[in-house]
PDB file of C-alpha atoms in Angstrom:
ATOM      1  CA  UNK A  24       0.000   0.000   0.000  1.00 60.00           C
ATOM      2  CA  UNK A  25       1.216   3.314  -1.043  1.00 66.00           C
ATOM      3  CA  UNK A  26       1.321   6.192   1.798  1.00 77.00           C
ATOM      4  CA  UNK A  27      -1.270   8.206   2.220  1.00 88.00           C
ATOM      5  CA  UNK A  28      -0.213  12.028   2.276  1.00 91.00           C
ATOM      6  CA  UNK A  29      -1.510  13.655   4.797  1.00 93.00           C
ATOM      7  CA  UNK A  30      -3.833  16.224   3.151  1.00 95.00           C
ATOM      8  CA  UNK A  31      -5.921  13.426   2.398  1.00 95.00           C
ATOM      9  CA  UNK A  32      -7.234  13.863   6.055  1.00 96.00           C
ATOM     10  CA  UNK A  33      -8.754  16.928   4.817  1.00 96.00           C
ATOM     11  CA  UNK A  34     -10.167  15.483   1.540  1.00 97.00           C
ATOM     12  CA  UNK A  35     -11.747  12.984   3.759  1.00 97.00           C
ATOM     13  CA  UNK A  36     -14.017  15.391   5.914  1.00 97.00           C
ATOM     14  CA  UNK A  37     -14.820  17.158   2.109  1.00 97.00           C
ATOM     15  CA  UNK A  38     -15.965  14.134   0.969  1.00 97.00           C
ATOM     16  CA  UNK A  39     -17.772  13.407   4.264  1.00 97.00           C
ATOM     17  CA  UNK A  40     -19.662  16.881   4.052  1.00 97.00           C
ATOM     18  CA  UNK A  41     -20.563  16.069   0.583  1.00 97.00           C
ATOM     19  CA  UNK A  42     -22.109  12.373   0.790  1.00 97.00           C
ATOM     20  CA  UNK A  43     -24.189  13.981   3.131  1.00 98.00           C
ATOM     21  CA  UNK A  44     -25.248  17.197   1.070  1.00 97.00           C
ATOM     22  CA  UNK A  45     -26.379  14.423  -1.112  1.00 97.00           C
ATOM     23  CA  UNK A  46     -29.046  13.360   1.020  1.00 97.00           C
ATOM     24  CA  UNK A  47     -29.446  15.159   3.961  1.00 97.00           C
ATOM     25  CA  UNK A  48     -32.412  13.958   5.338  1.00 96.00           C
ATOM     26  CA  UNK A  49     -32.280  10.348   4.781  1.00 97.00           C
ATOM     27  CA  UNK A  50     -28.838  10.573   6.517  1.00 97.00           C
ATOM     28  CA  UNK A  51     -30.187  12.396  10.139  1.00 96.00           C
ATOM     29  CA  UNK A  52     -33.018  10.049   9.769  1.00 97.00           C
ATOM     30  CA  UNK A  53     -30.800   6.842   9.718  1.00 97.00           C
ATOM     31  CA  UNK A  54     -28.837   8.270  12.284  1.00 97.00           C
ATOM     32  CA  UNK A  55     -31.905   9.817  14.770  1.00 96.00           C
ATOM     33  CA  UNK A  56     -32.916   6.096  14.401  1.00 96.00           C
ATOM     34  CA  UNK A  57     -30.192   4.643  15.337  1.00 96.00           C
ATOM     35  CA  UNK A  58     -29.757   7.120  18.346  1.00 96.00           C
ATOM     36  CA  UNK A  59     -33.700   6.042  19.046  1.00 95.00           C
ATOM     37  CA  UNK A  60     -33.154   2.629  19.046  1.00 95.00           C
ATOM     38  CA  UNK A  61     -30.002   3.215  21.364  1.00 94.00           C
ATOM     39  CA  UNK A  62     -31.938   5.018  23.954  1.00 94.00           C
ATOM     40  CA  UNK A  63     -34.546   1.724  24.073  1.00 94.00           C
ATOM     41  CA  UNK A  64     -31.563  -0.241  24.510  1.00 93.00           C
ATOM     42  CA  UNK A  65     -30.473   1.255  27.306  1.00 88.00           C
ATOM     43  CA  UNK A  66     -33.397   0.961  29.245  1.00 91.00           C
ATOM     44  CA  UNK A  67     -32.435  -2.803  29.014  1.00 90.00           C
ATOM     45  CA  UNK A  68     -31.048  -3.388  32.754  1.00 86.00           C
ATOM     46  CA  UNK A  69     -27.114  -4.283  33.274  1.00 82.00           C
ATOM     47  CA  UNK A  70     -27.421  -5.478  29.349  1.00 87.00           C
ATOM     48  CA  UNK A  71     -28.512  -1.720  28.327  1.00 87.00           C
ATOM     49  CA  UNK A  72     -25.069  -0.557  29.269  1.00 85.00           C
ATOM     50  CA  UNK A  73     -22.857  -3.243  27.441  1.00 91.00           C
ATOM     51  CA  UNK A  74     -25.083  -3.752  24.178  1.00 94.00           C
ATOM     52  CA  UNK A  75     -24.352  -0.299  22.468  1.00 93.00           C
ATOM     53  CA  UNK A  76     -20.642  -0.977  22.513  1.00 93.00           C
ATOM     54  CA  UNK A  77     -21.256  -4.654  21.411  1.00 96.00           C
ATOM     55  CA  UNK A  78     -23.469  -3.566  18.386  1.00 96.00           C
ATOM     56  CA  UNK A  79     -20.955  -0.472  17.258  1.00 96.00           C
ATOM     57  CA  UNK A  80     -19.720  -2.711  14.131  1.00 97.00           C
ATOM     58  CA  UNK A  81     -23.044  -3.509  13.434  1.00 97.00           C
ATOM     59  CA  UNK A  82     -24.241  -0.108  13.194  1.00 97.00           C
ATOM     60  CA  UNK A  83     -21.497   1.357  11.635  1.00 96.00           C
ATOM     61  CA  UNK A  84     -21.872  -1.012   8.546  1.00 97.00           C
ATOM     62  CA  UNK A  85     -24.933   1.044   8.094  1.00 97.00           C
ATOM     63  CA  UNK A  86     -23.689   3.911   7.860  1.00 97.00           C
ATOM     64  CA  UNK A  87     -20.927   2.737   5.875  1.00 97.00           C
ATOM     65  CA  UNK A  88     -23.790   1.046   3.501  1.00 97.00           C
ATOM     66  CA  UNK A  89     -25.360   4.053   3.117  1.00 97.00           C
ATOM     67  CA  UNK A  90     -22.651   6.062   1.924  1.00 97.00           C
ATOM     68  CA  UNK A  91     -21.649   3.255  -0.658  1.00 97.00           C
ATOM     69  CA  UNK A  92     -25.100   3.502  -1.913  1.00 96.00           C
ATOM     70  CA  UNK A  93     -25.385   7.307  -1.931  1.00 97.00           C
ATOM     71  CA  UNK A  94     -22.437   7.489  -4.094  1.00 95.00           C
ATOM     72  CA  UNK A  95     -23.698   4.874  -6.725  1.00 94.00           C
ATOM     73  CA  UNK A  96     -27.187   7.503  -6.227  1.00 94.00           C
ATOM     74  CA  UNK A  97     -29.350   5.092  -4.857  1.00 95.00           C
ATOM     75  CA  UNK A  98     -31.944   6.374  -2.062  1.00 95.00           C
ATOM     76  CA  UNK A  99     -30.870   5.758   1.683  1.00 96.00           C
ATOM     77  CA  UNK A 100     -33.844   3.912   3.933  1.00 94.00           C
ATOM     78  CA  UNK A 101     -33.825   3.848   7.506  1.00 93.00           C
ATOM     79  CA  UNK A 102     -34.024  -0.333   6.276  1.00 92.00           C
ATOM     80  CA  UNK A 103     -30.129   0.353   6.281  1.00 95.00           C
ATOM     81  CA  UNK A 104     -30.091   0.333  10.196  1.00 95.00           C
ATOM     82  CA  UNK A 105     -30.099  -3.558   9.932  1.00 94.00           C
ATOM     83  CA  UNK A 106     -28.296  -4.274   7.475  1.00 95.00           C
ATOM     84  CA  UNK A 107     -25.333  -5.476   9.360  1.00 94.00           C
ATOM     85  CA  UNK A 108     -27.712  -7.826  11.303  1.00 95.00           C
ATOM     86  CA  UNK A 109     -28.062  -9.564   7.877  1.00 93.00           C
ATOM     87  CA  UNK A 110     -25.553  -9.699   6.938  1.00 93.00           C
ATOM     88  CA  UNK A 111     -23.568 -13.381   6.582  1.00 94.00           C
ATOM     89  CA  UNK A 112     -20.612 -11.856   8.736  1.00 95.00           C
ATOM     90  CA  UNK A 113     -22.994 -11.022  11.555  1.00 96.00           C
ATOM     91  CA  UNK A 114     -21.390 -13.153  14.149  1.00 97.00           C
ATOM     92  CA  UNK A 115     -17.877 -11.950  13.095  1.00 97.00           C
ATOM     93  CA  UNK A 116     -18.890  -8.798  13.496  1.00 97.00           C
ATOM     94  CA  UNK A 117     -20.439  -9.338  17.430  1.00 97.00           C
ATOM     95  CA  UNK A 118     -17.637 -10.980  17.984  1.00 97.00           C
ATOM     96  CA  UNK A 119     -15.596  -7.755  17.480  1.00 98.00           C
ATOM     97  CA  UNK A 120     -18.330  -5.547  19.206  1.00 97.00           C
ATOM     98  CA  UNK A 121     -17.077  -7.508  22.165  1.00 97.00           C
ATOM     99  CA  UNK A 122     -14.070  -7.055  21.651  1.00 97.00           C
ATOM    100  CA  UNK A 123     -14.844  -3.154  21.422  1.00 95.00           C
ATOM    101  CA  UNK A 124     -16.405  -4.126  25.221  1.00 94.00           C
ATOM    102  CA  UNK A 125     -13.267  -5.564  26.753  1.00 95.00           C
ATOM    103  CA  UNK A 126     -11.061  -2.604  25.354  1.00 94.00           C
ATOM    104  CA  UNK A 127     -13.179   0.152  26.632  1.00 91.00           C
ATOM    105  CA  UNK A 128     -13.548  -1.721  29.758  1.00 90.00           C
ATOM    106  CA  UNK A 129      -9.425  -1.827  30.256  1.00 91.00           C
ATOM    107  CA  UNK A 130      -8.490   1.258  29.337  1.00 88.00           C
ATOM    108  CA  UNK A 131     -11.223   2.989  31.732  1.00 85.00           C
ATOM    109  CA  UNK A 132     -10.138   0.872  34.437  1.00 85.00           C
ATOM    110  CA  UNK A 133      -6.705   1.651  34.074  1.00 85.00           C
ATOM    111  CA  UNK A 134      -7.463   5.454  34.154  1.00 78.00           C
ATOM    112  CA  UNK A 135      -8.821   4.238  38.061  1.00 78.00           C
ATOM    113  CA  UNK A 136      -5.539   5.020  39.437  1.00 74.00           C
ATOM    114  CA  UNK A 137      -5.250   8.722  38.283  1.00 70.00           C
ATOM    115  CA  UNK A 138      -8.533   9.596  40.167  1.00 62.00           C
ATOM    116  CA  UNK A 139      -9.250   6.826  42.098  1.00 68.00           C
ATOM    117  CA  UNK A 140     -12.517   5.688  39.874  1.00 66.00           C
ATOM    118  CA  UNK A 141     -13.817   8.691  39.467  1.00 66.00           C
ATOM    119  CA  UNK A 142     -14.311   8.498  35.640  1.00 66.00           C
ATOM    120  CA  UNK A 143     -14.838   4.575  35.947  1.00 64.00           C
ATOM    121  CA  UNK A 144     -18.044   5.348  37.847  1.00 64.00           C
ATOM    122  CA  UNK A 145     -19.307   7.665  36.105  1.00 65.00           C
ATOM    123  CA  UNK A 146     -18.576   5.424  32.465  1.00 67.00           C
ATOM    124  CA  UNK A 147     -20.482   2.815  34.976  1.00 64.00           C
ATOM    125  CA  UNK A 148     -23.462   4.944  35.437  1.00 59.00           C
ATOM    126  CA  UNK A 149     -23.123   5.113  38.888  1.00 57.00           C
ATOM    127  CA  UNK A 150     -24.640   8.010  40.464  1.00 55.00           C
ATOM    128  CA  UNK A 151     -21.922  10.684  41.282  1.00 56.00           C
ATOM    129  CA  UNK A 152     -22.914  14.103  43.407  1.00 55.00           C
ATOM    130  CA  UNK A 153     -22.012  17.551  42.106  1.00 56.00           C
ATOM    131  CA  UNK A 154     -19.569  17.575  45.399  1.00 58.00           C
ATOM    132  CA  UNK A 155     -17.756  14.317  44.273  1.00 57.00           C
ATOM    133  CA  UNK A 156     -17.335  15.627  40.455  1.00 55.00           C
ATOM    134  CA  UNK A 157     -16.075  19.251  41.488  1.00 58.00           C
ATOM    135  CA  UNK A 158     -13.745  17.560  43.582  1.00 56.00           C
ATOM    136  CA  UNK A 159     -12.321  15.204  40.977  1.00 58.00           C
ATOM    137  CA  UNK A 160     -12.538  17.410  38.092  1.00 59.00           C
ATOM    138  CA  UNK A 161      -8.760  17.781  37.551  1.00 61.00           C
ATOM    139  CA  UNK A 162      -8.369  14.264  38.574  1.00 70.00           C
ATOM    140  CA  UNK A 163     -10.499  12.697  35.922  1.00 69.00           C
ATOM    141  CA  UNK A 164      -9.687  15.150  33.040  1.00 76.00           C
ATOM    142  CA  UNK A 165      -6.127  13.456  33.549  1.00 82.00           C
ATOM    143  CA  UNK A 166      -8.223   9.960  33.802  1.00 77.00           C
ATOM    144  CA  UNK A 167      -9.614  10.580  30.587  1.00 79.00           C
ATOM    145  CA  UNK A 168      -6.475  11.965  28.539  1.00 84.00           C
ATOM    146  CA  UNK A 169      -4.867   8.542  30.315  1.00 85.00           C
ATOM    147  CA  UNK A 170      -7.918   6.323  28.742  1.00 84.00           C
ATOM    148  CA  UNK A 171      -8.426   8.287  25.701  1.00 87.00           C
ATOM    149  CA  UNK A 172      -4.480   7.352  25.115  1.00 89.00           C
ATOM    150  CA  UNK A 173      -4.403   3.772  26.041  1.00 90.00           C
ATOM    151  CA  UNK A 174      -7.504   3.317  23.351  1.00 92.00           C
ATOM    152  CA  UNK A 175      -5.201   4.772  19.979  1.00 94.00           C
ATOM    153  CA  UNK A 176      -3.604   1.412  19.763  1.00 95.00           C
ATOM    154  CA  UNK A 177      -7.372  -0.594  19.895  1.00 95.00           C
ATOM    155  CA  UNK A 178      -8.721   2.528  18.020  1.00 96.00           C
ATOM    156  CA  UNK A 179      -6.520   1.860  14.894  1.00 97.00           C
ATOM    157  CA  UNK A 180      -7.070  -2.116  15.185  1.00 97.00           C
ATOM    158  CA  UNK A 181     -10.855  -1.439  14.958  1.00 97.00           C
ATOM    159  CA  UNK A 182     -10.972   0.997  12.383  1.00 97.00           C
ATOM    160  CA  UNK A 183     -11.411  -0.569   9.430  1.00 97.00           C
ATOM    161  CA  UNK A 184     -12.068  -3.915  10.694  1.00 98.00           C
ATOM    162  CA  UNK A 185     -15.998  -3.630  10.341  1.00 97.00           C
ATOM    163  CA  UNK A 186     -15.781  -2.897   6.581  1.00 97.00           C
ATOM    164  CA  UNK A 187     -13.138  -5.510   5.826  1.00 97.00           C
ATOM    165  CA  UNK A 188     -14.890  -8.073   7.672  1.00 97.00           C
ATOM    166  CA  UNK A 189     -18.241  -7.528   5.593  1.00 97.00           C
ATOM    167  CA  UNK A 190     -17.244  -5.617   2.184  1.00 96.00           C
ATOM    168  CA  UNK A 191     -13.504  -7.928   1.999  1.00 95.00           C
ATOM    169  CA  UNK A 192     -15.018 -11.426   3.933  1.00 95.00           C
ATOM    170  CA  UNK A 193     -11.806 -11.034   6.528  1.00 97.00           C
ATOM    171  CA  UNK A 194     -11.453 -13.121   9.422  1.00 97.00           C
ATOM    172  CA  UNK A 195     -11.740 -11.269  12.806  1.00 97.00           C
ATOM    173  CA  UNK A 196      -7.845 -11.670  13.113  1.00 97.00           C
ATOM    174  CA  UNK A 197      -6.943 -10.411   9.771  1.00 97.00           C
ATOM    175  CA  UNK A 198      -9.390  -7.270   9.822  1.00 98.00           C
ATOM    176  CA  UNK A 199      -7.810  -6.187  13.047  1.00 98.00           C
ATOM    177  CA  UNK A 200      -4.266  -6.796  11.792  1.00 97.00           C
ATOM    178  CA  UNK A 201      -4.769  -4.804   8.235  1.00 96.00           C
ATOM    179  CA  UNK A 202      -6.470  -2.318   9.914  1.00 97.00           C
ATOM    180  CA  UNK A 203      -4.196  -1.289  12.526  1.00 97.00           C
ATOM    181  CA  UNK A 204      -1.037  -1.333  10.265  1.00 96.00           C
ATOM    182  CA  UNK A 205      -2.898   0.556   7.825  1.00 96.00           C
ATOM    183  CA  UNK A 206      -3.635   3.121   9.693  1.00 96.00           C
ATOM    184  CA  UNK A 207      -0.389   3.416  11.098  1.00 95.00           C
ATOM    185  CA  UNK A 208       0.843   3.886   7.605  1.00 94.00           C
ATOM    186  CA  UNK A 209      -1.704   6.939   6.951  1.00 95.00           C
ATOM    187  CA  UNK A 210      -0.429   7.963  10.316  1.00 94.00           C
ATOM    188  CA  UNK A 211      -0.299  11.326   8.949  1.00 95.00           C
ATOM    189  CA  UNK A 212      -3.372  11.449   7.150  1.00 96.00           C
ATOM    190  CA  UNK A 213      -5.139  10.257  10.407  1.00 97.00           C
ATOM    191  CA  UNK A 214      -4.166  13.060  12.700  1.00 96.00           C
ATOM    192  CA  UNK A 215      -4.440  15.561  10.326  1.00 97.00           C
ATOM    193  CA  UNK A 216      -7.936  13.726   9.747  1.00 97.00           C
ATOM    194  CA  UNK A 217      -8.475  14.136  13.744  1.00 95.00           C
ATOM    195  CA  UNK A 218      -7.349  17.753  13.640  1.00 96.00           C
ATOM    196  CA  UNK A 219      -9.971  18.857  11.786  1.00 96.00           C
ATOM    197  CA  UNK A 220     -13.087  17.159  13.521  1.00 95.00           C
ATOM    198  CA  UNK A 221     -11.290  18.655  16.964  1.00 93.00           C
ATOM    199  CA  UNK A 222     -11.755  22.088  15.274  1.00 93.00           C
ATOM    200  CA  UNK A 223     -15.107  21.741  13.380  1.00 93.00           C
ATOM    201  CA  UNK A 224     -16.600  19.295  16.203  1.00 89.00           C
ATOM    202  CA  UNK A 225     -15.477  21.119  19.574  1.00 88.00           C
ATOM    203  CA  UNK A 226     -13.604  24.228  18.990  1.00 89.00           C
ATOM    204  CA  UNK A 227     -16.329  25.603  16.612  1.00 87.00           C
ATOM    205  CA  UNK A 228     -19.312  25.002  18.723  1.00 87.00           C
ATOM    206  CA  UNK A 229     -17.258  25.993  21.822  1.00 87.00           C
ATOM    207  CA  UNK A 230     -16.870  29.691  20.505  1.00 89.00           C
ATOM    208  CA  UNK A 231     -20.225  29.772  18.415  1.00 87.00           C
ATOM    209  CA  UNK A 232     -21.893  29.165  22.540  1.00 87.00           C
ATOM    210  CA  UNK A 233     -19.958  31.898  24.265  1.00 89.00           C
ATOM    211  CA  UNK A 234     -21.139  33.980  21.745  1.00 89.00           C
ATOM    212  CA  UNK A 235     -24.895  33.526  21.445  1.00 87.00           C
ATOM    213  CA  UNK A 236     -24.195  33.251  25.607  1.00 86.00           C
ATOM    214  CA  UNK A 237     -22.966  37.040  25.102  1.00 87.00           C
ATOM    215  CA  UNK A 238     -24.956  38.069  22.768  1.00 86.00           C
ATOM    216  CA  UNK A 239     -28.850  36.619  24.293  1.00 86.00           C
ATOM    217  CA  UNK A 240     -27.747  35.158  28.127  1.00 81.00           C
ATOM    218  CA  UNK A 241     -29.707  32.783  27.478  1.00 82.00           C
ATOM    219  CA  UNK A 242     -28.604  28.906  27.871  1.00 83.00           C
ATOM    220  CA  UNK A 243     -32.307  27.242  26.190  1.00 85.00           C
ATOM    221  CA  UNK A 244     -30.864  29.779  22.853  1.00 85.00           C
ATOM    222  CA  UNK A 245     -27.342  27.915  22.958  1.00 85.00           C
ATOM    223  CA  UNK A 246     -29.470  24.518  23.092  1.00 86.00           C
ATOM    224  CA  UNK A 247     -31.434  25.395  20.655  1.00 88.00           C
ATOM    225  CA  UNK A 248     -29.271  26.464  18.027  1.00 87.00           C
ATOM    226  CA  UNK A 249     -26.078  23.986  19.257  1.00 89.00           C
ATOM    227  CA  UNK A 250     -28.560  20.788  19.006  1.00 91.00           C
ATOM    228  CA  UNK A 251     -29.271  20.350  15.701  1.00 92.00           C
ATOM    229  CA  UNK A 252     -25.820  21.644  14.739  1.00 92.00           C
ATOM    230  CA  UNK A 253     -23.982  19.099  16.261  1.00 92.00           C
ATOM    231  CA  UNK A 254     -25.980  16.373  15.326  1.00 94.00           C
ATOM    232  CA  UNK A 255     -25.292  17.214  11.963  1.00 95.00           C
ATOM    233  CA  UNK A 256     -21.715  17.445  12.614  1.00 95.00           C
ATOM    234  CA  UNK A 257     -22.208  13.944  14.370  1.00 95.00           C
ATOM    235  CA  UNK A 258     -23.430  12.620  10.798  1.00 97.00           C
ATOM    236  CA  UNK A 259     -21.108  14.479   8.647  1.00 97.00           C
ATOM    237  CA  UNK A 260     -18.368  12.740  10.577  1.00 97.00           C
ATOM    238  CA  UNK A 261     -20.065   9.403  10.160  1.00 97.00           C
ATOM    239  CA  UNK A 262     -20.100   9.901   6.083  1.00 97.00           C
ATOM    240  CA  UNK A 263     -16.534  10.811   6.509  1.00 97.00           C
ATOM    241  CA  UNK A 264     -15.799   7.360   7.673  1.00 97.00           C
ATOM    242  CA  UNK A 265     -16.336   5.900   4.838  1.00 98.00           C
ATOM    243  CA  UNK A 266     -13.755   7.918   2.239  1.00 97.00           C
ATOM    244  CA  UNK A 267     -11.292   6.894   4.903  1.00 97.00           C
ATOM    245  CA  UNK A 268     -11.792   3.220   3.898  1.00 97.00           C
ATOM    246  CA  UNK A 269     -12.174   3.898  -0.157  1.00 96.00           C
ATOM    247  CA  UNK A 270      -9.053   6.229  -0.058  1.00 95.00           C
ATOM    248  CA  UNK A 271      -7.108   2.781   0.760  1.00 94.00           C
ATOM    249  CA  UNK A 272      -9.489  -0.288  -0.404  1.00 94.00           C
ATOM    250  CA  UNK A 273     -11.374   0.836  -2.977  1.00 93.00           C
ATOM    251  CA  UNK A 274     -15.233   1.219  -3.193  1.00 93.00           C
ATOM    252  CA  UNK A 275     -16.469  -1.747  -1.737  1.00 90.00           C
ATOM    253  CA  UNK A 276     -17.117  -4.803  -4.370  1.00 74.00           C
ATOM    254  CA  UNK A 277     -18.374  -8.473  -3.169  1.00 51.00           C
ATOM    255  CA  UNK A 278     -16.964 -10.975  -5.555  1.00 41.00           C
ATOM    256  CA  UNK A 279     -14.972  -9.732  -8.139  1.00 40.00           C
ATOM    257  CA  UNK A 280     -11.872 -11.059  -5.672  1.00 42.00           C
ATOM    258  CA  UNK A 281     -11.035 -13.477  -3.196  1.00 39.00           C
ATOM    259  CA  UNK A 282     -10.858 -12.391   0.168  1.00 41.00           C
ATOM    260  CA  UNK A 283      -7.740 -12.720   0.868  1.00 39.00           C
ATOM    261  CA  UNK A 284      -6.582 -11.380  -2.735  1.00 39.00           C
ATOM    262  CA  UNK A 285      -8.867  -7.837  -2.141  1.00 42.00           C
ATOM    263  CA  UNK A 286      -7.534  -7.175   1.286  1.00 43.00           C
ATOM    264  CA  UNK A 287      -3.731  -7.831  -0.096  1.00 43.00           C
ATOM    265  CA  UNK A 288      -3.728  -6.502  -2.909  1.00 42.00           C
ATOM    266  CA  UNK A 289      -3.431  -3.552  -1.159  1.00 47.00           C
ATOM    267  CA  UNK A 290      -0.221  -4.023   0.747  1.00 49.00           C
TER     268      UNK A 290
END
């Protein structure tokens, strides 16, 4: 695989931003479902907290469908939401929503001993008074710059393994090993990538609240014009996902290759 330069991390959140001017509504509408469904879920007791980690690959083929079939200019349903559940890979890709689980799991617990379990209770759910989080705030914004770090190794394993197990018929192994090495080899590309969604996701939003905050004192006006702006941030970074993987695979095609000759052909 040849490097990828690094302004491609740019050209990815382009191409994110226009998948989605493509089809706009379908897009919130597959992904207000999907936030929906994940509210039900977690209604679900002890299960309610582990099952939206477990079904992340499932979900995100979805998304990933949907922006495959946008760019082919085929009409987006909110059908799509399943279509990882149907897919023949299905337990493949569970298997790896655990495996999502257990590295969440480890890297919060090991933030436990820069603020005690501060930040593991509240990932927990555990109820946590106003006295207790003042107290710990420094604490567990260290706790969560430790986490946050100890996930970029699992982060780049899990990347593109969803897509590779479905669109290139992987094994769990294999997706996880092509994934991580590729993106260490768009290293560049990748923070650049993250760079941007830091500005456009958190440093934007940040300065467009103080303002309105300024300009009405009002904290229901910052609501109401932050909400729907961030969630279509939140799905404008979703499309972008899915650039990331044709910039280095190829739009997705089921059969025209082996699996093991479409996944290296590209190294």
């Amino acid at each position: 695989m040849e490097k990828i330069p690094a302004k491609d991390g740019w050209l990815w959140v382009k191409q994110g931003f226009a998948l989605f001017r493509k089809q706009p509504a379908e897009m919130s509408t597959l992904f207000l479902s999907y936030m929906f469904l994940m509210l039900a879920i977690g209604i679900i007791p002890v299960l309610g907290q582990m099952l939206p980690l477990i079904l992340i690959p499932l979900f995100s083929m979805s998304f990933m469908q949907a922006c495959a079939q946008i760019e082919k200019g085929q009409r987006v349903y909110p059908n799509l939401l399943l279509v990882g559940f149907r897919d023949p890979a299905r337990n493949t890709l569970l298997k790896l929503g655990v495996l999502y689980l257990l590295a969440a799991t480890l890297v919060v617990a090991a933030s436990t001993l820069a603020d005690g379990g501060v930040f593991w209770k509240a990932m927990m759910g555990n109820g946590l008074s106003a006295k207790e989080l003042e107290g710990a705030a420094g604490s567990m914004r260290i706790a969560m710059l430790i986490a946050a770090a100890l996930y970029v190794p699992a982060a780049m394993a899990f990347w593109y393994a969803a897509p590779l197990i479905v669109w290139q018929r992987m094994t769990l192994g294999k997706a996880l090993f092509y994934s991580f090495f590729t993106v260490r080899r768009a290293g560049r590309a990748f923070l650049l990538y993250a760079l941007v969604w830091i500005v456009i996701a958190v440093v934007a939003p940040t300065i467009i609240s103080l303002l309105i905050t300024l300009l009405t004192g009002s904290i229901n006006a910052v609501i109401f014009i932050l909400l729907p702006i961030s969630i279509i941030l939140t799905v404008v970074m979703y499309c972008s996902f899915y650039p990331t993987y044709t910039a280095v695979f190829g739009k997705p095609t089921i059969g025209s290759d082996s699996p093991s000759q479409a996944g290296d052909r590209q190294f």
